[in-house]
Tab-separated table of N, CA and C in Angstrom:
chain	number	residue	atom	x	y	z
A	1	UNK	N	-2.615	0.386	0.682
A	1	UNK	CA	-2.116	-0.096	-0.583
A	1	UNK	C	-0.931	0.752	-1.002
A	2	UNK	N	-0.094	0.087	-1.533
A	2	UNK	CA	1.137	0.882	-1.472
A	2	UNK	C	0.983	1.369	-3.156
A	3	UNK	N	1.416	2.241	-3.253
A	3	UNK	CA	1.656	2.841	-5.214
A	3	UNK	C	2.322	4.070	-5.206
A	4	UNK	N	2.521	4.355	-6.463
A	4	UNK	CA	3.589	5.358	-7.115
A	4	UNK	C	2.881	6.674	-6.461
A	5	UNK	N	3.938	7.613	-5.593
A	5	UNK	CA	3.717	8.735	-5.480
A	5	UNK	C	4.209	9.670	-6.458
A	6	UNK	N	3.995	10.903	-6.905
A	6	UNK	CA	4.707	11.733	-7.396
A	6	UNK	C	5.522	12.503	-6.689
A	7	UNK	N	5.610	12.747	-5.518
A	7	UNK	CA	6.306	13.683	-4.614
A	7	UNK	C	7.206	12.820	-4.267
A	8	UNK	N	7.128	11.760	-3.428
A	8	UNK	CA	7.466	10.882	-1.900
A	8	UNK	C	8.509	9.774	-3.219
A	9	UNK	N	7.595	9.305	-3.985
A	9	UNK	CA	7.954	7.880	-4.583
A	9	UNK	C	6.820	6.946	-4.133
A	10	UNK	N	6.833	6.239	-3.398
A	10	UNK	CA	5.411	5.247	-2.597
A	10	UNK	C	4.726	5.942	-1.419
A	11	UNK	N	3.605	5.737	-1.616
A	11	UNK	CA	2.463	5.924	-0.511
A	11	UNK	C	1.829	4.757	-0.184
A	12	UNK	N	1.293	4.865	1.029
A	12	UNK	CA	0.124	3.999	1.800
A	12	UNK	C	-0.718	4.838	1.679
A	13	UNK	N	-2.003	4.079	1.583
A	13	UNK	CA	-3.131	4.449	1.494
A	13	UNK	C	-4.367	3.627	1.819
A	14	UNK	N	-5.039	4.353	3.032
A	14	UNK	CA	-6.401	3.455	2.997
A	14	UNK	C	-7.537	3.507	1.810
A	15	UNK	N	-7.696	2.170	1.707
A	15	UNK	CA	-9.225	2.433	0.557
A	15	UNK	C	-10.099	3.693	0.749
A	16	UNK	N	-10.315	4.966	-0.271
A	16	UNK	CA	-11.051	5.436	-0.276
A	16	UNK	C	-10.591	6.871	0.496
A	17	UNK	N	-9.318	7.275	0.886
A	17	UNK	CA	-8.860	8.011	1.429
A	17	UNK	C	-7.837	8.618	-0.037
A	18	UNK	N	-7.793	9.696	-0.009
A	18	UNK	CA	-6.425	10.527	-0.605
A	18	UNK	C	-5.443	10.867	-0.431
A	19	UNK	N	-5.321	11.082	0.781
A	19	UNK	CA	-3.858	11.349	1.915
A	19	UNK	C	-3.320	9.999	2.376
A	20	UNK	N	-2.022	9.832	1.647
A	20	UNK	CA	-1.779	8.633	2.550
A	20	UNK	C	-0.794	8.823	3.852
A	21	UNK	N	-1.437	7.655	4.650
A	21	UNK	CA	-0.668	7.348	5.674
A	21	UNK	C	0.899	7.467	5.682
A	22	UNK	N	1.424	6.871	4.809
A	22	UNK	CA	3.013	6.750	4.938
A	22	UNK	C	3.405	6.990	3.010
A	23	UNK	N	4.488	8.158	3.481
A	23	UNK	CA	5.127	7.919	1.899
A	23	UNK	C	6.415	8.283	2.444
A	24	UNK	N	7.180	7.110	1.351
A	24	UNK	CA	8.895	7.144	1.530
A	24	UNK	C	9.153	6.700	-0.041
A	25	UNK	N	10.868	6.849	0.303
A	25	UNK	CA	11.135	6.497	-1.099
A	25	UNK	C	11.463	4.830	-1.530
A	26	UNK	N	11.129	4.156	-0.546
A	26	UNK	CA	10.760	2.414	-0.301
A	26	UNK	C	10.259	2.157	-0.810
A	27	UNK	N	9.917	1.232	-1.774
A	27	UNK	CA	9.039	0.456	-2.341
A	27	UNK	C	8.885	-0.883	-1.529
A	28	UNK	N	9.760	-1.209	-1.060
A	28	UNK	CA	9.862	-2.176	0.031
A	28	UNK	C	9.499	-1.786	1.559
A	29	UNK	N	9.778	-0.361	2.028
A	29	UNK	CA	9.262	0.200	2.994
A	29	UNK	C	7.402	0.039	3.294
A	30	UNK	N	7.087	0.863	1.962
A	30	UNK	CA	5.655	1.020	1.578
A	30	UNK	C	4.990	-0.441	1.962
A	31	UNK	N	5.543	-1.649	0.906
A	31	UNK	CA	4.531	-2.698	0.925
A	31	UNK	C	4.645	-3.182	2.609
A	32	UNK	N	5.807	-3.270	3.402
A	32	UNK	CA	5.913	-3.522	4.533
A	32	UNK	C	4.726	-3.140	5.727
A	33	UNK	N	4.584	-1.805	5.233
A	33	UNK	CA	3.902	-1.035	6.155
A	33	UNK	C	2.247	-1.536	5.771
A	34	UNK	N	1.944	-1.287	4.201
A	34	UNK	CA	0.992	-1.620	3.791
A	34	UNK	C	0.246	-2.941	4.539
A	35	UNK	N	0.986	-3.955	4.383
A	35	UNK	CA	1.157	-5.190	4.962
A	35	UNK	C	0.546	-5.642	6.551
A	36	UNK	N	1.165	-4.689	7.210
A	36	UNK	CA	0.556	-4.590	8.491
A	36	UNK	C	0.178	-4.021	8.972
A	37	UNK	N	-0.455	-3.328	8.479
A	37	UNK	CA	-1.907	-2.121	8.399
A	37	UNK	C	-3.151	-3.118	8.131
A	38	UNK	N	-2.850	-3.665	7.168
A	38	UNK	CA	-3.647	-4.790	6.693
A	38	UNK	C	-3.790	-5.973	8.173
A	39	UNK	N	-2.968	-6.219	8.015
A	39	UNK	CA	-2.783	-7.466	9.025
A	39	UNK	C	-3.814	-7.047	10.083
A	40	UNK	N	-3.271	-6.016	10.865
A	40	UNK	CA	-3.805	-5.084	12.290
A	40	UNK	C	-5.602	-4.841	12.123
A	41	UNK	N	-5.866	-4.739	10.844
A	41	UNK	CA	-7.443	-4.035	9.998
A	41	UNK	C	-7.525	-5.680	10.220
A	42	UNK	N	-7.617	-6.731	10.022
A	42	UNK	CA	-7.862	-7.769	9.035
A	42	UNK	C	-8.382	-7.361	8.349
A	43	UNK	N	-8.098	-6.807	7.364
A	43	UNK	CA	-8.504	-6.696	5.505
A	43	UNK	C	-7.419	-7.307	4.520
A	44	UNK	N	-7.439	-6.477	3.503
A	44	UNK	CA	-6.305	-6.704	2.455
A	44	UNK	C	-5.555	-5.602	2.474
A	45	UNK	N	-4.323	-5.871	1.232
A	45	UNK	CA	-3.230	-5.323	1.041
A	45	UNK	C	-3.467	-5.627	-0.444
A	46	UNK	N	-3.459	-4.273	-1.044
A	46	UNK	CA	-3.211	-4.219	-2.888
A	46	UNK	C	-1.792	-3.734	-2.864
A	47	UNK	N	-1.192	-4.344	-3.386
A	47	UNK	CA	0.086	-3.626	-3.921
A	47	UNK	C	0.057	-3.258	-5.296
A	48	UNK	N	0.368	-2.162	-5.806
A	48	UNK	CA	0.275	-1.398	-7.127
A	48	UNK	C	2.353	-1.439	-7.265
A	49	UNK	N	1.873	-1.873	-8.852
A	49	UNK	CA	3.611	-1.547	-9.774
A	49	UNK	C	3.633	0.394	-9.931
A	50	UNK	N	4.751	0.301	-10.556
A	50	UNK	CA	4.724	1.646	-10.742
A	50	UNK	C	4.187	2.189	-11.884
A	51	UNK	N	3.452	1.447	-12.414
A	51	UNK	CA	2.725	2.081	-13.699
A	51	UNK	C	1.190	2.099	-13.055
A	52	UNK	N	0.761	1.931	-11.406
A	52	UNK	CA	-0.116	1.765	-10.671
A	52	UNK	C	-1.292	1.023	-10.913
A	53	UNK	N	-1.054	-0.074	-11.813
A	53	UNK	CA	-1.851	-1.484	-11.467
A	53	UNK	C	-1.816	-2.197	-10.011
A	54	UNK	N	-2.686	-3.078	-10.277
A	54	UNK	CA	-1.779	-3.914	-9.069
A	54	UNK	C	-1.715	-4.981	-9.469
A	55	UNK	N	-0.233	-5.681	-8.663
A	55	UNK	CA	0.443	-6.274	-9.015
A	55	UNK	C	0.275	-7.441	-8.027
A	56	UNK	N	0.183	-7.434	-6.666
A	56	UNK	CA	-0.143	-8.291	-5.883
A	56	UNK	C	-1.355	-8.040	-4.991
A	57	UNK	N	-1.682	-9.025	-4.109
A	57	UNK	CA	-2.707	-9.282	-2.679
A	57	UNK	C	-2.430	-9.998	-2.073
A	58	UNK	N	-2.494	-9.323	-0.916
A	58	UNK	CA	-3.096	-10.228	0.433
A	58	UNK	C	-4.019	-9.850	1.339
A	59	UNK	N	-4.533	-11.111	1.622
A	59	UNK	CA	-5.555	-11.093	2.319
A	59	UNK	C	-5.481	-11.711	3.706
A	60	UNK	N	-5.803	-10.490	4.390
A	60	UNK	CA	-5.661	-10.778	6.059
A	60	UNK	C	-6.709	-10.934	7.052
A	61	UNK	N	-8.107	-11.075	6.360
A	61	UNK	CA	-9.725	-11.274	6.495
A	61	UNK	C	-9.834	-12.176	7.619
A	62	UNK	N	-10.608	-11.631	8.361
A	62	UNK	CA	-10.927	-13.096	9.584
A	62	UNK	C	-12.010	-13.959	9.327
């Protein structure tokens, strides 16, 4: 799930993990990656705004 870093700007992150996978200063990078992490898992993808709601989903579930 991609959301607001304080360091980086966006992180990936697996559910339930603290360290994310990927942080850049992309917001478009992030959801990309997010995206097909998801895809690869079949799970979902939360995308969080920068006030770290979320803002979108997808679902890549088999």
């Amino acid at each position: 799930m991609p959301c607001p870093h304080d360091k980086e700007g966006w992180a990936v992150k697996k559910e339930g993990q603290d360290d994310p996978e990927l942080t850049t200063g992309s917001r478009s990078e992030a959801v990309n990656e997010a995206k097909r992490m998801a895809e690869e898992a079949g799970t979902m993808a939360y995308i969080h705004n920068e006030d770290g709601k979320i803002e979108d989903q997808f679902n890549y579930s088999n």
